[in-house]
């Protein structure tokens, strides 16, 4: 039988919360074990550090500027073939979707949607082609807190849960495996909201006792240098990440109990990271921000581990990759080659070094805090913004201007913006051309970038 596939992804998790990516505390032993068995990508970056746009990309394999979902509170369009449809119709998989959806409501940013499923059942036609097992809420942080809440099933019935949210969401995944008959291979998505902050409480809500358990946390250097609210929130944040990992371990144990583990591929990632209110404090902010929505590694650099099937051997990939490649990679595992119908690359090709002309850089679109674009290379991060344009109102611009340039070799935590430094004029000119090439390829237009 074809591989079973699990896409397990978190919300707002920095890469450096994981032991396999350098976290000094024992936060992620189960993910670390998958990395030891499979493949870990040391330099994986989000293509859009906002929940809705990134999820739209995960479901379509298209940039948010192409689908129109360039910010939160925009509905997934119905005329684009989705990952769920490919899996069910082309690959013959049964599907299960569990957790946060965030693609079924539509309206203005930061206002009550005009089409509003944020706290009600997502109708079948708005589930992105998933017709199977469904235990989800459109905006999970609106229907739950760190403890207790509700989701809806495939028949639109409300399912209440009691206990720590990450445990309960994961339990729905275990329940699915208990009722799985094995007639078809399965594709299961577990979309956890942890370690996202709880909006209405303005707080990261770890399991009770997190503040004591992780009192000896070590702040990453960017958070240590720039302030924000990390010193107060980080123990709970780590508690959330540890809970995710404990639940990942429970899922692996269930797969082994059911005799499914050896034929299952698990892909673990996050939609984006968190800058803990350290970024987007500059004069170019034109829109709104809390913890993401920035070109910086704190927002873009995410964990990515794939284990099972052809992803074996404890390999470490240092090439820069974008999580825009996740849908194409998942479909390749299911035996579906979508070619240029989706952006990105099959990450197995990166592991096997099949493309000798591969460019080692990634591209991201920034919205809500500003209308921006950026390119990340091994040595530099270069970002531009659209002057006078609100990032929650416009998806793109004809004119951009310099925003940030960081020398990653001298300044790995991105603390010294050298975008106006004459010593980097030639570097900036080269990066500007490469960024314009990315924009043209992704968006079909070549804007102007000014100093």
XYZ file of C-alpha atoms in Angstrom:
451
model
C 0.000 0.000 0.000
C 1.049 3.588 -0.565
C 2.502 5.470 2.382
C 0.179 6.809 5.005
C 0.989 10.497 5.488
C 0.658 12.731 8.530
C 1.133 16.480 8.262
C 1.557 17.643 11.849
C 1.994 21.366 12.125
C 2.102 23.912 14.891
C 1.255 27.596 14.925
C 3.838 30.285 15.676
C 6.677 27.933 16.679
C 10.255 29.149 16.316
C 12.806 26.662 15.022
C 15.016 27.161 18.062
C 12.426 25.695 20.448
C 13.507 22.229 19.245
C 16.460 20.250 20.538
C 17.397 19.088 17.052
C 17.756 22.766 16.086
C 19.731 23.869 19.115
C 17.297 24.304 22.038
C 19.333 23.589 25.203
C 16.376 22.360 27.302
C 14.733 18.986 26.765
C 11.636 20.362 25.033
C 11.235 18.099 21.986
C 12.644 14.580 22.567
C 10.064 12.954 20.283
C 10.689 15.311 17.382
C 14.421 14.929 17.981
C 13.997 11.151 17.638
C 12.133 11.575 14.336
C 14.968 13.825 13.164
C 17.478 11.145 14.157
C 15.553 8.569 12.112
C 14.506 10.773 9.214
C 15.602 14.108 7.749
C 15.852 17.484 9.442
C 16.009 20.740 7.517
C 18.157 23.200 9.469
C 17.206 26.203 7.336
C 13.477 26.013 6.603
C 11.612 29.300 6.145
C 7.972 30.293 5.939
C 6.908 31.989 2.684
C 4.259 34.091 4.491
C 4.438 34.642 8.272
C 0.688 35.037 8.922
C -1.706 32.208 9.851
C -4.337 32.486 7.103
C -2.077 33.189 4.112
C 0.335 30.421 5.039
C -2.502 27.940 5.479
C -3.937 28.968 2.119
C -0.557 28.196 0.590
C -0.375 24.835 2.376
C -3.759 23.897 0.882
C -3.212 25.193 -2.651
C 0.506 25.188 -3.368
C 0.108 28.743 -4.652
C 1.336 32.084 -3.330
C -1.203 34.074 -1.309
C -1.039 36.848 -3.901
C -2.319 34.352 -6.511
C -5.151 32.921 -4.404
C -6.107 36.337 -3.026
C -5.575 35.117 0.563
C -2.809 37.601 1.303
C -4.015 38.361 4.848
C -6.174 36.834 7.557
C -9.973 36.893 7.286
C -10.014 35.891 3.624
C -11.752 32.731 2.450
C -10.027 30.036 0.412
C -11.264 30.416 -3.190
C -13.421 27.588 -4.529
C -11.936 27.511 -8.042
C -8.459 26.219 -7.120
C -7.766 22.491 -6.806
C -6.557 21.845 -3.283
C -4.271 19.439 -1.501
C -7.317 17.667 -0.070
C -8.853 17.215 -3.514
C -5.629 15.883 -4.975
C -5.260 13.443 -2.101
C -8.810 12.144 -2.304
C -9.466 12.220 -6.056
C -6.049 11.729 -7.652
C -4.189 9.695 -5.048
C -7.133 7.695 -3.674
C -6.477 8.531 -0.024
C -8.972 8.891 2.760
C -8.455 12.125 4.645
C -8.681 13.401 8.181
C -8.364 17.052 9.163
C -8.021 17.979 12.817
C -7.535 21.335 14.550
C -7.383 24.864 13.169
C -8.609 25.632 9.626
C -8.687 29.463 9.356
C -9.866 29.543 5.706
C -13.679 29.663 5.898
C -14.478 33.248 6.939
C -14.307 36.437 4.916
C -14.295 40.137 5.663
C -12.150 43.073 6.648
C -9.015 42.635 8.711
C -9.469 42.749 12.497
C -13.233 43.149 12.161
C -16.128 40.714 12.429
C -16.299 38.815 9.109
C -19.207 39.269 6.727
C -19.130 35.511 6.061
C -18.462 34.216 9.546
C -17.647 30.630 10.486
C -15.087 31.607 13.111
C -17.091 30.008 15.939
C -19.607 27.899 13.979
C -19.271 24.739 11.913
C -17.357 24.989 8.646
C -19.760 23.742 5.938
C -18.547 20.919 3.699
C -18.124 23.196 0.680
C -15.675 25.395 2.614
C -13.404 22.580 3.840
C -10.983 22.736 0.951
C -11.943 19.403 -0.570
C -11.667 17.340 2.617
C -14.717 15.069 2.800
C -13.568 12.599 5.460
C -12.962 12.711 9.191
C -13.163 16.313 10.406
C -12.585 17.618 13.914
C -11.891 21.282 13.348
C -12.726 24.872 14.099
C -12.205 27.673 11.633
C -10.476 29.883 14.224
C -9.539 27.534 17.045
C -8.376 30.339 19.332
C -11.940 31.699 19.193
C -13.565 28.383 20.190
C -11.084 27.390 22.882
C -8.444 28.503 25.338
C -5.325 26.784 26.612
C -7.766 24.572 28.499
C -11.215 23.510 27.253
C -13.137 24.383 24.114
C -14.924 22.881 21.150
C -14.553 21.897 17.503
C -17.022 20.484 14.969
C -17.185 17.101 13.257
C -17.846 16.207 9.614
C -21.602 16.304 10.289
C -21.390 19.832 11.769
C -21.936 18.550 15.301
C -20.223 20.504 18.061
C -17.673 18.421 19.977
C -16.749 19.876 23.361
C -13.459 18.978 24.999
C -12.083 19.331 28.506
C -8.414 19.488 29.330
C -5.312 21.027 27.836
C -6.112 21.983 24.243
C -3.086 20.397 22.546
C -3.846 17.095 24.315
C -7.473 17.198 23.211
C -6.715 18.058 19.587
C -4.182 15.243 19.501
C -6.728 12.853 21.030
C -8.956 13.386 17.987
C -6.028 12.156 15.875
C -5.664 9.067 18.079
C -9.417 8.472 17.814
C -9.136 8.548 14.039
C -6.393 5.934 14.060
C -8.502 3.734 16.356
C -11.345 3.721 13.802
C -9.110 3.511 10.704
C -9.935 0.341 8.727
C -6.924 0.220 6.416
C -8.966 -0.004 3.222
C -7.179 3.025 1.770
C -3.999 4.848 2.738
C -4.727 7.872 4.900
C -3.637 11.496 4.793
C -4.137 13.108 8.180
C -3.496 16.750 9.015
C -3.114 17.702 12.671
C -3.208 21.494 12.788
C -2.376 22.429 16.364
C -2.722 26.037 17.459
C -0.038 25.820 20.125
C 2.286 27.654 20.711
C 0.215 30.595 19.404
C -0.746 33.176 22.027
C -4.334 33.210 23.252
C -5.699 36.386 21.650
C -8.353 37.347 24.181
C -5.986 36.784 27.120
C -2.914 38.350 25.448
C -0.842 35.500 26.829
C 0.899 32.301 25.798
C -0.966 29.581 27.700
C 1.247 26.628 28.521
C 0.095 23.702 30.645
C -0.267 24.515 34.336
C 3.183 24.404 35.901
C 5.066 25.576 32.796
C 6.474 28.619 34.554
C 8.089 26.419 37.171
C 9.065 23.609 34.821
C 10.891 25.930 32.419
C 12.057 28.615 34.816
C 15.665 28.056 33.708
C 14.936 28.964 30.074
C 17.619 30.522 27.900
C 16.350 33.313 25.660
C 17.523 33.330 22.035
C 19.932 36.184 21.373
C 17.506 38.300 19.330
C 14.904 38.224 22.094
C 17.524 38.866 24.743
C 18.859 41.901 22.891
C 15.594 43.484 21.761
C 13.286 43.199 24.747
C 9.666 42.595 23.842
C 7.689 40.326 26.170
C 9.698 37.108 25.834
C 11.202 37.224 29.331
C 7.673 37.033 30.732
C 6.090 34.703 28.178
C 8.864 32.265 27.230
C 8.304 29.631 29.967
C 4.685 29.196 28.906
C 5.718 29.225 25.246
C 8.181 26.415 25.908
C 5.499 24.610 27.877
C 3.255 24.736 24.817
C 6.057 23.399 22.618
C 6.795 20.604 25.091
C 3.110 19.655 25.109
C 3.077 19.485 21.325
C 6.043 17.160 21.453
C 4.516 14.937 24.116
C 1.462 14.595 21.896
C 3.604 13.851 18.872
C 5.084 11.039 20.956
C 1.594 9.725 21.749
C 0.761 9.747 18.046
C 3.912 7.809 17.167
C 3.112 5.292 19.909
C -0.406 4.822 18.528
C 0.966 4.263 15.015
C 3.306 1.604 16.391
C 0.494 0.004 18.410
C -1.619 -0.240 15.252
C 1.265 -1.580 13.135
C 1.160 1.553 10.959
C 4.393 3.310 11.855
C 6.695 1.595 9.378
C 4.515 2.602 6.448
C 3.739 6.162 7.592
C 5.556 9.382 6.710
C 5.340 12.163 9.296
C 6.052 15.756 8.259
C 6.386 18.182 11.176
C 6.496 21.945 10.575
C 5.095 25.274 11.716
C 3.377 28.035 9.761
C 5.704 30.751 11.136
C 7.637 31.769 14.238
C 7.328 34.540 16.816
C 9.329 37.713 17.391
C 7.741 38.357 20.815
C 6.944 42.004 20.070
C 10.572 42.836 19.262
C 10.115 43.685 15.580
C 7.864 45.940 13.512
C 8.524 48.881 15.799
C 10.016 50.979 13.007
C 8.589 53.903 11.059
C 7.677 51.659 8.118
C 4.978 49.830 10.066
C 1.773 50.490 8.139
C -0.886 48.133 9.378
C -0.824 45.968 12.471
C 1.345 43.394 14.185
C 1.741 41.357 17.337
C 4.185 38.462 17.017
C 4.946 37.728 13.339
C 4.490 39.609 10.019
C 8.176 40.374 9.567
C 11.108 39.369 7.375
C 13.229 38.409 10.388
C 14.305 34.863 11.181
C 12.330 34.986 14.427
C 9.211 34.985 12.226
C 10.328 33.080 9.130
C 12.677 30.357 10.407
C 10.607 27.305 11.365
C 11.142 23.673 12.341
C 10.882 21.117 9.538
C 11.418 17.382 10.024
C 10.255 14.589 7.720
C 10.507 10.961 8.840
C 9.447 7.793 7.082
C 9.270 6.416 3.567
C 12.220 7.757 1.589
C 13.062 10.305 4.303
C 15.405 8.160 6.381
C 18.942 7.945 7.684
C 19.166 10.805 10.160
C 20.192 13.231 7.434
C 20.816 16.919 8.105
C 20.025 19.309 5.259
C 21.649 22.727 5.533
C 20.340 24.087 2.210
C 17.749 26.853 2.532
C 14.255 25.536 1.805
C 10.806 27.093 1.914
C 7.789 25.461 3.487
C 5.981 26.533 0.312
C 7.278 23.139 -0.890
C 5.244 21.149 1.632
C 2.120 20.515 -0.515
C 4.149 19.440 -3.553
C 6.251 17.153 -1.335
C 3.210 15.585 0.332
C 1.615 14.867 -3.031
C 4.831 13.358 -4.372
C 4.795 10.973 -1.397
C 1.254 10.035 -2.423
C 2.395 9.369 -5.999
C 1.034 12.567 -7.543
C 3.365 14.775 -9.596
C 1.689 18.187 -9.852
C 4.533 19.732 -11.859
C 4.183 23.483 -12.226
C 0.609 23.481 -10.885
C 2.151 24.132 -7.493
C 5.073 26.293 -6.425
C 8.132 25.022 -4.620
C 9.986 21.759 -5.066
C 9.785 18.155 -3.971
C 11.936 18.276 -0.852
C 13.115 14.726 -1.526
C 14.935 16.137 -4.559
C 16.801 18.471 -2.196
C 17.729 15.564 0.072
C 18.944 13.523 -2.896
C 20.685 16.549 -4.469
C 18.970 15.968 -7.811
C 19.029 19.590 -8.995
C 22.646 20.620 -9.497
C 21.567 24.125 -10.577
C 19.437 24.720 -7.504
C 19.549 28.288 -6.156
C 20.140 28.289 -2.404
C 17.739 31.055 -1.401
C 14.108 31.545 -0.402
C 11.447 34.198 -0.938
C 8.671 35.472 1.320
C 5.737 37.840 1.075
C 4.949 40.071 4.064
C 1.472 41.438 4.779
C -0.632 43.103 7.492
C 2.290 44.943 9.147
C 3.271 46.394 5.755
C 3.180 45.287 2.145
C 6.627 43.757 1.815
C 8.818 41.222 0.078
C 12.090 39.612 1.101
C 14.803 37.278 -0.032
C 16.898 35.155 2.326
C 20.223 33.743 1.152
C 22.895 31.884 3.059
C 24.726 35.150 3.729
C 22.069 37.878 3.683
C 18.487 38.868 4.382
C 17.141 41.671 2.183
C 13.623 43.062 2.548
C 11.606 45.865 0.934
C 8.318 47.581 1.784
C 5.692 49.522 -0.163
C 5.696 53.175 1.014
C 2.294 54.516 1.973
C 0.496 51.201 1.524
C -1.319 49.537 4.417
C -0.327 45.880 4.664
C -3.856 44.819 5.524
C -5.416 46.523 2.528
C -3.183 45.809 -0.476
C -1.637 42.527 -1.568
C 1.128 44.022 -3.714
C 2.633 47.244 -5.022
C 4.230 48.654 -8.148
C 6.857 50.433 -6.058
C 8.908 49.188 -3.118
C 11.718 50.747 -1.105
C 14.594 49.376 0.958
C 13.592 48.137 4.397
C 16.173 45.761 5.901
C 19.534 44.248 4.985
C 21.373 41.956 7.375
C 24.798 40.372 6.994
C 24.102 36.901 8.370
C 27.778 36.010 8.739
C 28.547 39.017 10.935
C 25.083 39.473 12.418
C 23.264 36.103 12.699
C 20.564 37.500 15.011
C 19.730 40.388 12.665
C 20.425 43.230 15.079
C 22.258 45.662 12.746
C 20.346 46.865 9.694
C 22.947 47.831 7.051
C 20.503 48.627 4.244
C 21.812 52.219 3.996
C 25.475 51.367 4.588
C 27.545 52.332 1.506
C 29.835 49.380 2.160
C 26.944 47.066 1.192
C 25.822 48.979 -1.913
C 27.000 46.302 -4.340
C 25.591 43.472 -2.266
C 22.251 45.274 -2.043
C 22.158 45.894 -5.794
C 22.674 42.197 -6.491
C 20.083 41.127 -3.927
C 17.622 43.649 -5.310
C 17.848 42.090 -8.770
C 17.416 38.613 -7.335
C 14.414 39.748 -5.306
C 12.868 41.330 -8.401
C 13.343 38.037 -10.217
C 11.467 36.249 -7.436
C 8.626 38.774 -7.509
C 8.331 38.491 -11.273
C 8.287 34.708 -11.119
C 5.793 34.593 -8.244
C 3.502 37.472 -9.148
C 3.942 38.070 -12.859
C 5.050 41.671 -12.481
C 8.362 43.432 -12.045
C 7.959 46.433 -9.729
C 10.428 49.236 -9.051
C 12.591 49.187 -5.920
C 14.083 52.436 -4.681
C 16.640 53.281 -1.984
